[in-house]
Coordinates of C-alpha atoms and ligand atoms in Angstrom, one line a residue:
M465 CA -32.4 43.7 1.4
F466 CA -29.4 40.6 1.2
K467 CA -27.2 41.9 -1.5
P468 CA -25.0 39.2 -3.1
A469 CA -21.3 40.0 -2.8
R470 CA -19.8 42.1 -5.6
Q471 CA -17.9 39.4 -7.2
A472 CA -21.0 36.9 -7.2
A473 CA -22.8 39.8 -8.7
R474 CA -20.2 40.0 -11.4
T475 CA -20.2 36.2 -12.1
G476 CA -23.8 35.7 -12.4
A477 CA -23.6 33.7 -9.2
V478 CA -27.2 33.3 -8.0
I479 CA -27.3 33.8 -3.9
A480 CA -27.0 30.2 -3.0
E481 CA -24.1 29.4 -5.2
A482 CA -22.7 32.5 -4.2
L483 CA -22.7 31.5 -0.4
W484 CA -21.3 28.2 -1.0
A485 CA -18.8 29.5 -3.3
A486 CA -17.4 32.0 -0.8
G487 CA -16.8 29.3 1.7
V488 CA -14.2 27.1 -0.6
P489 CA -11.5 29.5 -0.6
R490 CA -11.7 30.1 3.3
D491 CA -11.3 26.1 3.2
A492 CA -8.7 25.9 0.8
L493 CA -6.6 28.5 2.9
R494 CA -7.3 27.0 5.7
L495 CA -5.9 23.5 4.8
V496 CA -3.0 25.6 3.5
S497 CA -2.3 27.0 6.6
L498 CA -2.5 23.7 8.5
A499 CA -0.3 22.2 6.4
A500 CA 1.9 25.2 7.0
T501 CA 1.9 25.2 11.0
S502 CA 1.4 21.9 11.8
G503 CA 4.2 20.4 14.7
G504 CA 5.8 17.2 15.0
D505 CA 9.2 15.7 13.1
E506 CA 7.6 13.7 10.1
G507 CA 9.6 16.4 7.7
A508 CA 8.3 18.4 5.3
I509 CA 8.7 22.2 4.9
P510 CA 6.5 25.2 3.6
A511 CA 8.4 25.8 0.1
Q512 CA 9.3 29.5 1.3
T513 CA 11.5 29.2 3.8
G514 CA 13.9 26.5 2.4
T515 CA 15.1 25.4 6.2
R516 CA 13.9 22.3 7.9
S517 CA 11.8 23.4 10.4
G518 CA 9.6 20.6 11.8
A519 CA 6.7 18.7 10.4
C520 CA 4.0 19.2 7.9
P521 CA 1.4 16.1 8.3
S522 CA -0.8 17.2 5.4
F523 CA 2.3 17.2 3.2
G524 CA 2.7 13.8 3.8
G525 CA 5.3 14.0 6.2
D526 CA 8.3 13.7 3.8
E527 CA 11.3 12.0 4.9
G528 CA 14.1 12.5 2.6
A529 CA 13.7 16.0 1.1
I530 CA 14.1 20.0 2.1
P531 CA 12.8 22.2 -0.4
A532 CA 14.9 24.1 -2.4
Q533 CA 15.1 28.0 -1.7
T534 CA 12.6 28.9 -4.2
G535 CA 11.0 31.7 -2.4
T536 CA 7.9 31.1 -4.2
R537 CA 4.8 31.5 -1.9
P538 CA 1.5 29.8 -3.0
E539 CA -0.3 32.8 -2.0
A540 CA 2.1 35.2 -4.0
C541 CA 0.1 37.0 -6.6
P542 CA 2.0 36.7 -9.7
T543 CA 2.4 33.3 -9.8
S544 CA -0.3 31.8 -8.2
G545 CA -3.1 34.4 -9.3
G546 CA -3.6 35.5 -5.9
N547 CA -6.1 33.9 -3.3
D548 CA -8.9 33.7 -6.0
D549 CA -6.6 31.0 -7.9
A550 CA -5.2 29.1 -4.8
I551 CA -8.4 26.8 -5.6
P552 CA -10.2 26.6 -8.7
A553 CA -12.6 29.7 -9.1
E554 CA -16.2 28.9 -10.1
T555 CA -17.8 30.1 -13.2
G556 CA -14.5 32.0 -14.8
T557 CA -14.4 34.6 -11.6
R558 CA -11.6 37.2 -12.5
S559 CA -9.3 38.3 -9.8
E560 CA -8.6 42.0 -9.7
A561 CA -5.7 41.7 -7.4
C562 CA -3.5 39.6 -10.2
P563 CA -2.7 40.6 -13.7
T564 CA -2.1 36.6 -14.7
S565 CA -5.3 36.1 -13.6
G566 CA -7.3 38.3 -15.8
G567 CA -8.6 41.1 -13.9
N568 CA -10.5 43.5 -15.6
D569 CA -9.2 43.3 -19.2
E570 CA -10.1 46.6 -20.2
A571 CA -9.2 48.2 -17.2
I572 CA -5.7 50.1 -17.5
P573 CA -3.8 50.4 -14.1
A574 CA -2.8 53.8 -13.7
Q575 CA 0.4 53.2 -12.5
T576 CA 1.6 51.2 -15.4
G577 CA 0.0 52.1 -18.4
T578 CA -0.4 48.6 -19.1
R579 CA -3.7 46.4 -20.1
P580 CA -3.6 43.9 -17.4
R581 CA -3.8 41.1 -19.8
D582 CA -0.8 42.4 -22.0
L583 CA 0.5 42.6 -18.4
G584 CA -0.3 39.0 -17.7
S585 CA 1.1 38.2 -20.9
R586 CA 4.4 40.0 -20.2
L587 CA 4.5 38.0 -16.5
I588 CA 4.3 34.9 -18.2
A589 CA 6.9 35.8 -20.4
D590 CA 9.5 36.5 -17.7
P591 CA 11.8 34.0 -16.9
R592 CA 12.1 35.6 -13.2
I593 CA 8.5 34.0 -13.0
E594 CA 9.1 30.3 -11.6
R595 CA 5.6 29.2 -11.7
V596 CA 2.1 29.9 -12.9
I597 CA -1.4 28.7 -11.7
L598 CA -3.9 28.9 -14.1
T599 CA -7.8 28.0 -13.8
G600 CA -9.0 28.2 -17.2
A601 CA -9.8 26.6 -20.7
Y602 CA -7.2 24.6 -22.1
E603 CA -7.0 26.4 -25.1
T604 CA -5.7 29.3 -22.5
A605 CA -3.0 27.0 -21.3
E606 CA -1.7 26.6 -25.2
R607 CA -2.0 30.2 -25.0
F608 CA 0.5 30.8 -22.0
R609 CA 2.9 27.7 -23.3
R610 CA 3.0 29.6 -26.6
I611 CA 4.2 32.7 -25.0
R612 CA 6.7 30.9 -22.8
P613 CA 7.0 27.0 -24.1
D614 CA 9.5 26.3 -20.9
L615 CA 6.8 27.6 -18.6
P616 CA 6.0 25.8 -15.5
L617 CA 2.2 25.8 -15.5
L618 CA -0.1 24.4 -13.0
A619 CA -3.2 24.5 -15.1
E620 CA -7.0 23.1 -13.6
T621 CA -8.2 23.4 -17.4
S622 CA -11.5 22.5 -19.1
G623 CA -14.1 19.3 -19.0
K624 CA -16.7 17.7 -20.9
N625 CA -18.3 15.9 -18.1
A626 CA -21.0 13.3 -18.4
I627 CA -23.5 11.6 -16.2
I628 CA -24.1 7.6 -17.0
V629 CA -27.5 6.3 -15.8
T630 CA -28.1 2.9 -16.0
P631 CA -31.6 1.0 -15.5
S632 CA -30.6 -0.1 -12.2
A633 CA -30.7 3.6 -10.9
D634 CA -33.5 5.5 -8.9
L635 CA -34.2 7.4 -11.8
D636 CA -36.0 10.4 -10.1
L637 CA -32.9 11.2 -7.9
A638 CA -30.8 10.8 -11.3
A639 CA -33.2 13.2 -12.8
H640 CA -32.5 15.7 -10.0
D641 CA -28.7 15.0 -10.1
V642 CA -28.4 15.7 -13.7
A643 CA -30.4 18.8 -14.1
Y644 CA -28.6 20.4 -10.6
S645 CA -25.2 19.2 -12.2
A646 CA -25.8 20.6 -15.9
F647 CA -27.8 23.8 -14.8
G648 CA -26.2 24.8 -11.6
H649 CA -24.0 28.1 -12.0
A650 CA -25.8 28.3 -15.5
G651 CA -23.6 25.2 -16.8
Q652 CA -20.8 27.9 -16.3
K653 CA -18.6 25.2 -13.8
C654 CA -15.7 23.3 -15.4
S655 CA -17.3 20.4 -13.2
A656 CA -20.6 20.7 -14.8
A657 CA -22.4 18.5 -16.4
S658 CA -22.6 18.5 -20.4
L659 CA -24.1 15.1 -21.3
V660 CA -25.9 12.6 -20.1
V661 CA -25.6 9.0 -21.4
L662 CA -28.6 6.8 -21.2
V663 CA -28.4 2.8 -20.5
G664 CA -30.4 0.3 -22.1
S665 CA -34.1 0.9 -21.4
V666 CA -33.4 4.5 -19.8
A667 CA -33.0 5.5 -23.5
D668 CA -36.8 5.0 -23.5
S669 CA -37.7 5.8 -20.5
E670 CA -40.8 8.6 -20.6
R671 CA -40.4 8.9 -16.5
F672 CA -36.8 9.9 -17.0
R673 CA -37.5 12.4 -19.3
R674 CA -40.6 13.9 -17.9
Q675 CA -38.6 14.1 -14.2
L676 CA -35.5 15.8 -16.1
L677 CA -38.0 18.6 -17.6
D678 CA -39.7 18.8 -14.3
A679 CA -36.5 19.2 -12.3
V680 CA -35.0 21.6 -15.0
G681 CA -38.7 23.4 -15.2
A682 CA -38.4 24.2 -11.6
Y683 CA -35.3 26.6 -12.1
R684 CA -36.0 30.0 -11.9
V685 CA -33.9 31.9 -14.3
A686 CA -33.4 35.6 -13.3
D687 CA -31.3 38.0 -12.3
P688 CA -29.0 37.0 -9.4
W689 CA -29.7 40.0 -6.8
D690 CA -33.6 37.9 -7.2
E691 CA -33.2 35.6 -4.1
S692 CA -35.4 33.1 -6.2
A693 CA -32.9 32.8 -9.0
R694 CA -31.6 29.0 -9.2
I695 CA -29.9 30.4 -12.8
G696 CA -28.1 33.6 -13.4
P697 CA -26.8 35.2 -16.7
L698 CA -23.8 33.8 -18.3
I699 CA -20.5 35.7 -17.2
A700 CA -20.6 37.2 -20.8
P701 CA -23.1 37.3 -23.9
A702 CA -22.9 33.7 -25.3
E703 CA -20.7 33.9 -28.2
G704 CA -18.5 31.4 -30.8
K705 CA -19.0 27.9 -30.0
L706 CA -21.6 28.5 -26.7
L707 CA -23.9 30.6 -28.9
R708 CA -23.7 27.8 -31.2
A709 CA -24.5 25.2 -29.1
L710 CA -27.6 27.4 -27.4
T711 CA -28.9 27.6 -31.2
T712 CA -27.9 25.2 -33.6
L713 CA -28.9 21.3 -33.7
E714 CA -26.4 19.1 -35.4
P715 CA -27.9 16.6 -37.8
G716 CA -30.1 13.7 -35.6
Q717 CA -30.4 16.3 -32.9
S718 CA -33.6 17.8 -31.5
W719 CA -34.6 19.9 -28.3
I720 CA -36.6 18.6 -25.8
L721 CA -36.2 21.7 -24.0
E722 CA -35.1 25.0 -26.5
P723 CA -33.3 27.4 -25.0
R724 CA -34.3 30.7 -25.0
Q725 CA -32.6 34.2 -25.0
I726 CA -34.3 36.4 -22.2
G727 CA -31.4 38.7 -21.4
D728 CA -28.4 40.2 -22.9
A729 CA -26.6 37.2 -21.6
T730 CA -29.2 35.1 -19.9
W731 CA -30.7 32.1 -21.4
T732 CA -33.0 29.4 -20.1
P733 CA -31.8 25.9 -20.4
G734 CA -31.2 23.8 -23.1
I735 CA -31.4 19.7 -23.8
R736 CA -30.9 18.2 -26.9
E737 CA -31.0 14.9 -27.6
G738 CA -30.2 12.6 -30.6
V739 CA -26.0 13.4 -29.9
L740 CA -24.2 11.2 -31.7
P741 CA -20.9 9.6 -30.6
G742 CA -17.8 11.7 -32.3
S743 CA -20.3 14.7 -33.3
E744 CA -19.2 18.0 -32.2
F745 CA -21.5 18.3 -29.2
H746 CA -20.0 14.9 -27.9
T747 CA -16.6 16.5 -27.3
T748 CA -16.7 20.0 -27.0
E749 CA -16.8 22.0 -23.9
Y750 CA -19.4 24.8 -24.1
F751 CA -19.5 26.0 -20.7
G752 CA -22.8 26.9 -20.2
P753 CA -26.5 25.8 -19.7
V754 CA -27.2 23.2 -22.9
L755 CA -27.3 19.7 -22.0
G756 CA -27.2 16.4 -24.4
I757 CA -28.7 13.2 -24.1
M758 CA -26.9 10.3 -25.6
T759 CA -27.8 6.2 -25.5
A760 CA -25.4 3.4 -25.2
P761 CA -26.9 -0.2 -25.2
T762 CA -24.3 -1.2 -22.5
L763 CA -22.9 0.2 -19.3
D764 CA -19.6 -0.7 -21.1
A765 CA -20.6 1.4 -23.9
A766 CA -21.4 4.2 -22.2
I767 CA -17.9 4.3 -20.4
D768 CA -16.3 4.1 -23.8
I769 CA -18.8 7.4 -25.0
V770 CA -17.6 9.1 -21.7
N771 CA -13.5 8.1 -22.2
A772 CA -13.8 8.7 -25.9
V773 CA -13.5 12.4 -25.1
D774 CA -9.9 14.3 -24.4
Y775 CA -11.0 16.0 -21.1
G776 CA -11.3 14.1 -18.0
L777 CA -12.3 16.4 -15.0
T778 CA -15.5 15.3 -13.5
S779 CA -17.8 11.9 -14.2
G780 CA -20.8 10.4 -12.7
L781 CA -22.6 7.2 -12.5
H782 CA -26.2 6.4 -11.4
S783 CA -26.7 2.9 -10.4
L784 CA -27.9 1.0 -7.5
D785 CA -25.8 -2.2 -8.7
E786 CA -23.0 -2.7 -7.0
R787 CA -21.1 -4.5 -9.6
E788 CA -21.8 -1.4 -12.5
I789 CA -20.5 1.0 -9.6
D790 CA -17.2 -1.5 -9.4
R791 CA -17.1 -1.6 -13.2
W792 CA -17.1 2.2 -13.8
L793 CA -15.0 2.7 -10.8
A794 CA -12.6 0.5 -12.5
R795 CA -12.7 2.1 -16.0
I796 CA -13.6 5.8 -15.9
E797 CA -10.9 8.3 -17.0
A798 CA -12.1 11.7 -14.6
G799 CA -10.0 12.8 -11.9
N800 CA -13.3 13.2 -9.9
A801 CA -15.6 10.7 -9.7
Y802 CA -19.1 10.4 -8.3
V803 CA -21.9 8.1 -7.9
N804 CA -25.3 8.1 -7.3
R805 CA -25.2 12.3 -6.7
G806 CA -24.5 15.4 -8.8
I807 CA -21.1 15.9 -9.9
T808 CA -20.2 19.6 -8.9
G809 CA -19.5 21.3 -5.8
A810 CA -16.4 19.6 -4.8
I811 CA -15.3 20.7 -0.9
V812 CA -11.9 21.0 -0.1
A813 CA -10.3 17.8 1.4
R814 CA -13.2 16.0 1.0
Q815 CA -13.3 15.7 -2.8
P816 CA -9.9 17.3 -3.9
F817 CA -10.4 18.8 -7.2
G818 CA -9.0 18.5 -10.8
G819 CA -8.9 16.5 -13.5
W820 CA -7.2 13.9 -15.9
K821 CA -6.5 14.0 -19.7
K822 CA -6.7 17.5 -21.2
S823 CA -8.3 18.6 -18.0
S824 CA -5.4 19.0 -16.1
V825 CA -1.8 20.6 -17.4
G826 CA 1.7 20.2 -15.1
P827 CA 2.0 17.6 -12.1
G828 CA -1.7 17.3 -11.9
T829 CA -1.7 16.9 -7.8
K830 CA -5.1 18.0 -6.8
A831 CA -6.4 21.1 -5.4
G832 CA -7.4 20.9 -1.9
G833 CA -5.8 17.5 -2.0
P834 CA -3.0 16.4 0.2
S835 CA -0.1 16.6 -2.2
Y836 CA -0.8 19.7 -3.8
L837 CA 1.7 22.0 -2.1
F838 CA 4.6 19.6 -3.2
A839 CA 4.2 21.3 -6.9
L840 CA 4.5 24.6 -5.6
G841 CA 8.4 24.0 -4.0
S842 CA 11.5 22.5 -5.5
W843 CA 13.0 19.7 -3.4
H844 CA 16.7 18.8 -2.3
D845 CA 17.4 15.8 -1.3
A846 CA 18.0 15.4 2.7
D847 CA 18.9 13.0 5.3
P848 CA 15.7 11.7 6.7
A849 CA 15.5 13.2 10.3
G850 CA 16.4 10.4 12.9
A851 CA 16.4 8.0 10.6
D852 CA 18.5 4.7 11.5
P853 CA 20.2 2.7 9.0
V854 CA 17.7 0.2 7.3
P855 CA 18.1 -3.5 7.5
A856 CA 18.2 -5.3 4.0
S857 CA 15.9 -8.0 5.6
N858 CA 13.1 -5.2 6.5
F859 CA 12.6 -5.0 2.5
A860 CA 10.8 -7.3 0.2
A861 CA 12.4 -9.1 -2.6
T862 CA 12.2 -6.5 -5.4
A863 CA 13.4 -3.9 -3.1
R864 CA 16.2 -6.1 -1.6
R865 CA 17.5 -6.7 -5.3
I866 CA 17.5 -3.0 -5.9
L867 CA 19.7 -2.6 -3.0
R868 CA 22.4 -5.4 -4.2
I869 CA 22.5 -3.5 -7.8
A870 CA 23.4 -0.2 -5.9
D871 CA 26.9 0.8 -5.6
P872 CA 28.2 0.2 -2.2
A873 CA 28.9 3.9 -1.7
D874 CA 24.9 4.5 -2.3
R875 CA 23.5 1.7 -0.6
D876 CA 22.3 3.5 2.4
W877 CA 21.2 6.6 0.4
I878 CA 19.3 3.4 -1.3
A879 CA 18.2 2.1 1.4
Q880 CA 16.6 5.0 3.0
A881 CA 14.8 5.8 -0.3
L882 CA 13.3 2.2 -0.2
A883 CA 12.1 2.6 3.3
S884 CA 10.7 6.0 2.5
D885 CA 8.9 4.6 -0.8
E886 CA 7.2 1.8 1.7
A887 CA 6.3 4.4 4.1
A888 CA 4.7 6.5 1.5
Y889 CA 3.1 3.7 0.0
T890 CA 1.6 2.2 3.2
G891 CA 0.7 5.7 4.4
E892 CA -0.9 7.3 1.6
F893 CA -0.4 5.8 -2.1
G894 CA -1.5 2.4 -1.4
R895 CA -5.0 2.8 -0.1
A896 CA -8.3 4.8 -1.1
R897 CA -8.4 6.9 2.0
D898 CA -11.5 8.5 3.2
V899 CA -10.4 11.6 5.3
Q900 CA -13.5 12.7 6.8
G901 CA -15.3 9.3 7.2
M902 CA -19.3 10.8 6.8
S903 CA -21.6 8.0 7.3
V904 CA -24.0 9.6 4.2
E905 CA -21.4 9.9 2.0
Q906 CA -17.8 8.2 1.3
N907 CA -15.1 10.1 -0.2
A908 CA -11.9 8.4 -1.0
L909 CA -8.8 9.8 -2.5
R910 CA -7.1 7.1 -4.4
Y911 CA -4.3 7.0 -6.7
V912 CA -3.7 5.2 -10.1
P913 CA -0.6 3.9 -11.6
T914 CA 0.1 5.7 -14.9
P915 CA 2.5 5.2 -17.6
A916 CA 5.6 7.8 -17.3
I917 CA 8.7 7.9 -18.9
V918 CA 12.2 7.9 -17.0
R919 CA 14.7 10.3 -18.8
F920 CA 18.4 9.7 -17.4
E921 CA 20.5 12.5 -18.8
G922 CA 23.8 11.3 -16.6
G923 CA 24.6 11.8 -13.1
R924 CA 24.9 8.8 -10.6
E925 CA 23.2 5.7 -11.4
A926 CA 21.8 5.3 -8.2
E927 CA 19.5 8.1 -9.0
L928 CA 18.0 6.1 -11.9
L929 CA 17.8 3.4 -9.7
R930 CA 16.2 5.1 -7.1
V931 CA 13.5 6.8 -9.4
V932 CA 12.9 3.5 -11.0
A933 CA 12.5 1.8 -7.7
A934 CA 10.0 4.4 -6.6
A935 CA 7.8 3.8 -10.1
I936 CA 7.7 0.0 -9.4
R937 CA 6.9 0.2 -5.5
V938 CA 3.5 2.5 -6.8
G939 CA 2.9 0.0 -9.8
A940 CA 3.3 2.4 -12.4
P941 CA 4.3 1.1 -15.9
I942 CA 7.4 3.1 -17.3
E943 CA 10.0 3.0 -19.8
V944 CA 13.3 4.5 -19.0
S945 CA 15.6 6.4 -21.9
A946 CA 19.3 6.7 -21.0
V947 CA 22.0 8.4 -23.1
A948 CA 24.3 5.6 -22.4
L949 CA 23.7 2.0 -21.6
P950 CA 23.1 1.4 -17.6
S951 CA 25.0 -1.3 -15.9
A952 CA 24.3 -4.9 -16.7
P953 CA 22.5 -5.8 -13.2
L954 CA 20.5 -2.6 -13.9
R955 CA 19.5 -3.6 -17.4
E956 CA 18.3 -6.7 -16.0
L957 CA 16.2 -5.1 -13.4
L958 CA 14.6 -3.6 -16.2
I959 CA 14.1 -6.1 -18.2
D960 CA 12.5 -8.2 -15.5
S961 CA 10.2 -5.9 -14.5
G962 CA 9.0 -5.5 -17.9
I963 CA 10.2 -1.9 -18.4
T964 CA 11.4 -1.0 -21.8
L965 CA 14.8 0.5 -21.9
R966 CA 15.7 2.9 -25.2
I967 CA 19.3 4.3 -25.4
E968 CA 18.9 7.7 -27.0
D969 CA 21.0 10.7 -27.6
A970 CA 19.8 14.1 -27.4
A971 CA 18.9 14.3 -31.2
R972 CA 16.8 11.1 -31.1
W973 CA 15.3 11.8 -27.8
S974 CA 14.2 15.1 -28.9
T975 CA 12.4 13.7 -32.2
R976 CA 10.9 11.3 -30.0
V977 CA 9.4 14.2 -27.5
A978 CA 8.4 15.8 -30.7
G979 CA 5.8 13.3 -31.5
L980 CA 4.6 12.3 -28.2
A981 CA 0.8 13.3 -28.4
E982 CA 0.9 13.1 -24.3
A983 CA 3.5 12.1 -21.7
R984 CA 4.5 12.6 -18.2
I985 CA 8.3 12.8 -17.9
R986 CA 10.7 12.4 -15.2
V987 CA 14.3 14.0 -15.9
I988 CA 17.0 12.9 -14.2
G989 CA 20.4 14.8 -14.5
G990 CA 19.1 17.1 -17.0
S991 CA 16.4 19.7 -17.6
A992 CA 13.1 20.3 -19.1
D993 CA 14.3 22.7 -21.4
P994 CA 14.7 20.4 -24.1
I995 CA 11.5 18.9 -24.0
A996 CA 9.8 21.8 -23.9
R997 CA 11.6 23.1 -26.9
A998 CA 11.0 19.7 -28.9
S999 CA 7.2 19.5 -28.0
N1000 CA 6.7 23.4 -28.4
G1001 CA 5.7 23.6 -25.0
S1002 CA 2.7 21.1 -25.3
P1003 CA 0.6 21.6 -22.3
R1004 CA 0.1 17.3 -22.5
I1005 CA 3.7 17.0 -21.7
A1006 CA 4.1 17.1 -18.1
V1007 CA 8.0 17.2 -16.8
W1008 CA 9.7 16.6 -13.6
A1009 CA 13.4 17.6 -13.4
G1010 CA 14.1 18.4 -9.9
E1011 CA 17.2 16.6 -7.7
V1012 CA 16.1 13.4 -7.0
T1013 CA 15.7 13.1 -3.7
R1014 CA 14.9 9.9 -0.9
A1015 CA 11.4 10.9 -0.2
G1016 CA 9.0 8.3 -1.5
R1017 CA 6.2 10.9 -1.0
I1018 CA 7.5 13.1 -3.7
E1019 CA 9.4 10.4 -5.9
A1020 CA 6.3 8.5 -6.8
L1021 CA 4.1 11.6 -7.7
P1022 CA 5.0 11.2 -11.2
F1023 CA 4.2 7.7 -11.6
L1024 CA 0.3 8.2 -9.9
R1025 CA -3.0 10.5 -10.8
E1026 CA -5.1 11.2 -8.2
Q1027 CA -8.5 10.3 -8.5
A1028 CA -11.3 11.9 -5.4
V1029 CA -14.3 9.2 -5.5
S1030 CA -17.6 10.3 -3.9
I1031 CA -20.5 8.1 -3.5
T1032 CA -23.7 8.6 -1.7
A1033 CA -23.8 5.9 0.9
H1034 CA -27.3 5.9 1.9
R1035 CA -30.6 5.7 0.5
F1036 CA -33.5 7.3 2.0
G1037 CA -31.3 7.6 5.1
T1038 CA -30.8 4.1 5.2
P1039 CA -26.7 3.5 5.4
R1040 CA -25.3 1.6 2.3
R1041 CA -21.4 1.5 2.0
Y1042 CA -19.2 0.4 -1.0
D1043 CA -15.8 -1.0 -0.7
I1044 CA -13.8 1.6 -2.8
P1045 CA -10.7 -0.5 -3.9
Ligands
NAD1092 N1 -10.5 22.7 -14.0 C1 -10.9 23.6 -13.1 O1 -10.8 23.7 -11.8 C2 -11.6 24.7 -13.9 C3 -12.1 25.6 -13.1 C4 -12.8 27.0 -13.3 C5 -12.9 27.0 -15.0 N2 -12.1 26.3 -15.7 C6 -12.0 26.3 -17.1 O2 -12.1 27.7 -17.6 C7 -12.8 27.9 -18.6 C8 -14.1 29.4 -18.2 O3 -13.3 30.1 -17.6 P1 -12.4 31.4 -17.9 O4 -13.4 32.0 -18.9 O5 -12.1 31.9 -16.8 O6 -11.5 31.0 -18.6 P2 -10.3 31.5 -19.6 O7 -9.5 30.2 -20.1 O8 -10.9 32.1 -20.3 O9 -9.3 32.5 -18.6 C9 -8.9 31.6 -17.7 C10 -8.0 33.4 -17.0 O10 -7.0 33.5 -17.7 C11 -6.7 35.0 -18.1 N3 -6.0 34.8 -19.5 C12 -6.2 34.2 -20.6 N4 -5.6 34.8 -21.1 C13 -4.2 35.4 -20.8 C14 -3.3 36.0 -21.1 N5 -2.6 36.1 -22.3 N6 -2.5 36.9 -20.0 C15 -3.0 37.1 -18.9 N7 -4.2 36.1 -18.5 C16 -4.9 35.8 -19.6 C17 -8.3 35.2 -18.2 O11 -8.2 36.8 -18.2 C18 -8.6 34.7 -17.0 O12 -8.4 35.5 -15.8 C19 -13.8 26.5 -18.7 O13 -12.7 26.1 -19.8 C20 -13.4 25.8 -17.7 O14 -13.8 24.2 -17.9 C21 -11.4 25.1 -15.4
LIG1093 N1 -14.4 22.9 -7.6 C1 -15.6 23.1 -8.4 C2 -15.6 23.4 -9.8 C3 -14.6 24.7 -10.2 C4 -14.8 24.9 -11.7 O1 -15.4 25.6 -12.0 C5 -16.6 22.1 -8.4 O2 -16.2 20.8 -7.8 O3 -18.1 22.1 -9.0

């Protein structure tokens, strides 16, 4: 008889899902090894070598930076959580190989006599640990930062994901995709749909409700080793908020499908309607087989409901109206945006994975995407290999002005940085790229300019100018905080570019940081420590404090959020393509 893998059985994953999930680490490792071994002379280098050894196209071909000697291997156990955490694990799979990722919390390794979780906490607290990658709840990221407020943390965290269904949707397909997205993996996927928002007439559509109940009713709930099972048990018996979500309704809500407990940790799916904006069910991640139905009069009102949640991991739209798709793509706040399909099952490279807002902690570069490895290294500035001096006439007006502002001694350096910014923009950041070019599904990775603060603590003014140039090139709305007044030409550039300048000494800066709810901060000439202290290690504050390099591929990252867009590009086999902006 076919036996599910040991890990799969421990997570409760049913066979079909376990088989699919088993391929994900393999794809991620293939992507990493491609990045580490490809040849050429574009410039980026695996972090662990610290030597300039050739190119790595999937690193983006960085002219202008070499990694600092960190000795950090992406696959090294304590910092990365072992191979299980090189990409987000499905359904809370515990890694036995690596104490930081949990292991079996009760087992005490003979050689240490320490419980894995205690050991994990001690590793996190140890300053010799340079970085930690976490796939887990936002609250766990908070816990890690309480243990060590200055911990460099790359965390893929919680989600409260919704699918919007408009009257122009194919309601049968929408019902099928909502059902699978909500109840696949028993809802224990960070990407799972927890809400469906029905727009206009869909709110009253008997057909949609019937199809949804039909689809969910077809899922057999059983042990994972039953080959016909479509929904398996939870990873552990439901307790706390999940138990509440499976058993208790809020005012105005009713079950259209009431969940039933049929085993220690096994529940049949639940669907509740009447979920109101601002209610607990609207905003709380439960991580289990329970779906809430909300309604909205218009698409914009539905998007408001979805964006009101603190998380922004996956999000879905079912609509066959191109204007609605455009509108949703322009407004939706989520790292993975899915149109006319389910919202789970991201494939490495095809739908690089990772969220916005509270769904991500740290640099936010997507797992399985072209920038993920950049965040695992530290970078030194370096001469772009074989680069000729760049004539000023090659640049557009703003870049020429930046060149003129630069001190003559720094002009070549700035020119190389501007050229690198341009190459990074045209090659990567400035367009939605579909690297796999499938005909039945469009999958584009795009970059959205995002607000950030540039904090200048000291050093060469050219470094501030260079970082500001990177932000301007990608169109990010930044502000600058400096300990001392920059030169008049730089101040004028900031004013003309609509960039607020604040002069703040260390005390004022710390006070402001303490009051920031969330921020992305690029520190120049200082360290991340004062920010960690002032914010008590808030996971909502992401800091880039590395050396300023000429590499546009690296320097633009604080100013951009990645979004993976995936759109079903056929209808019953007939191709139908969209312009993804
Ligand atoms: N965004 C993503 O890519 C993604 C992927 C999967 C899961 N998740 C999220 O993870 C949560 C569910 O998964 P989970 O139950 O594994 O999450 P969790 O946060 O409970 O645990 C994550 C890991 O951290 C470990 N851990 C917790 N406290 C620790 C400590 N003090 N020291 C050392 N290790 C510690 C756990 O043992 C576990 O391995 C959900 O919130 C889900 O959305 C996110
Ligand atoms: N990458 C997975 C989610 C990982 C979290 O559980 C997906 O896209 O469904």
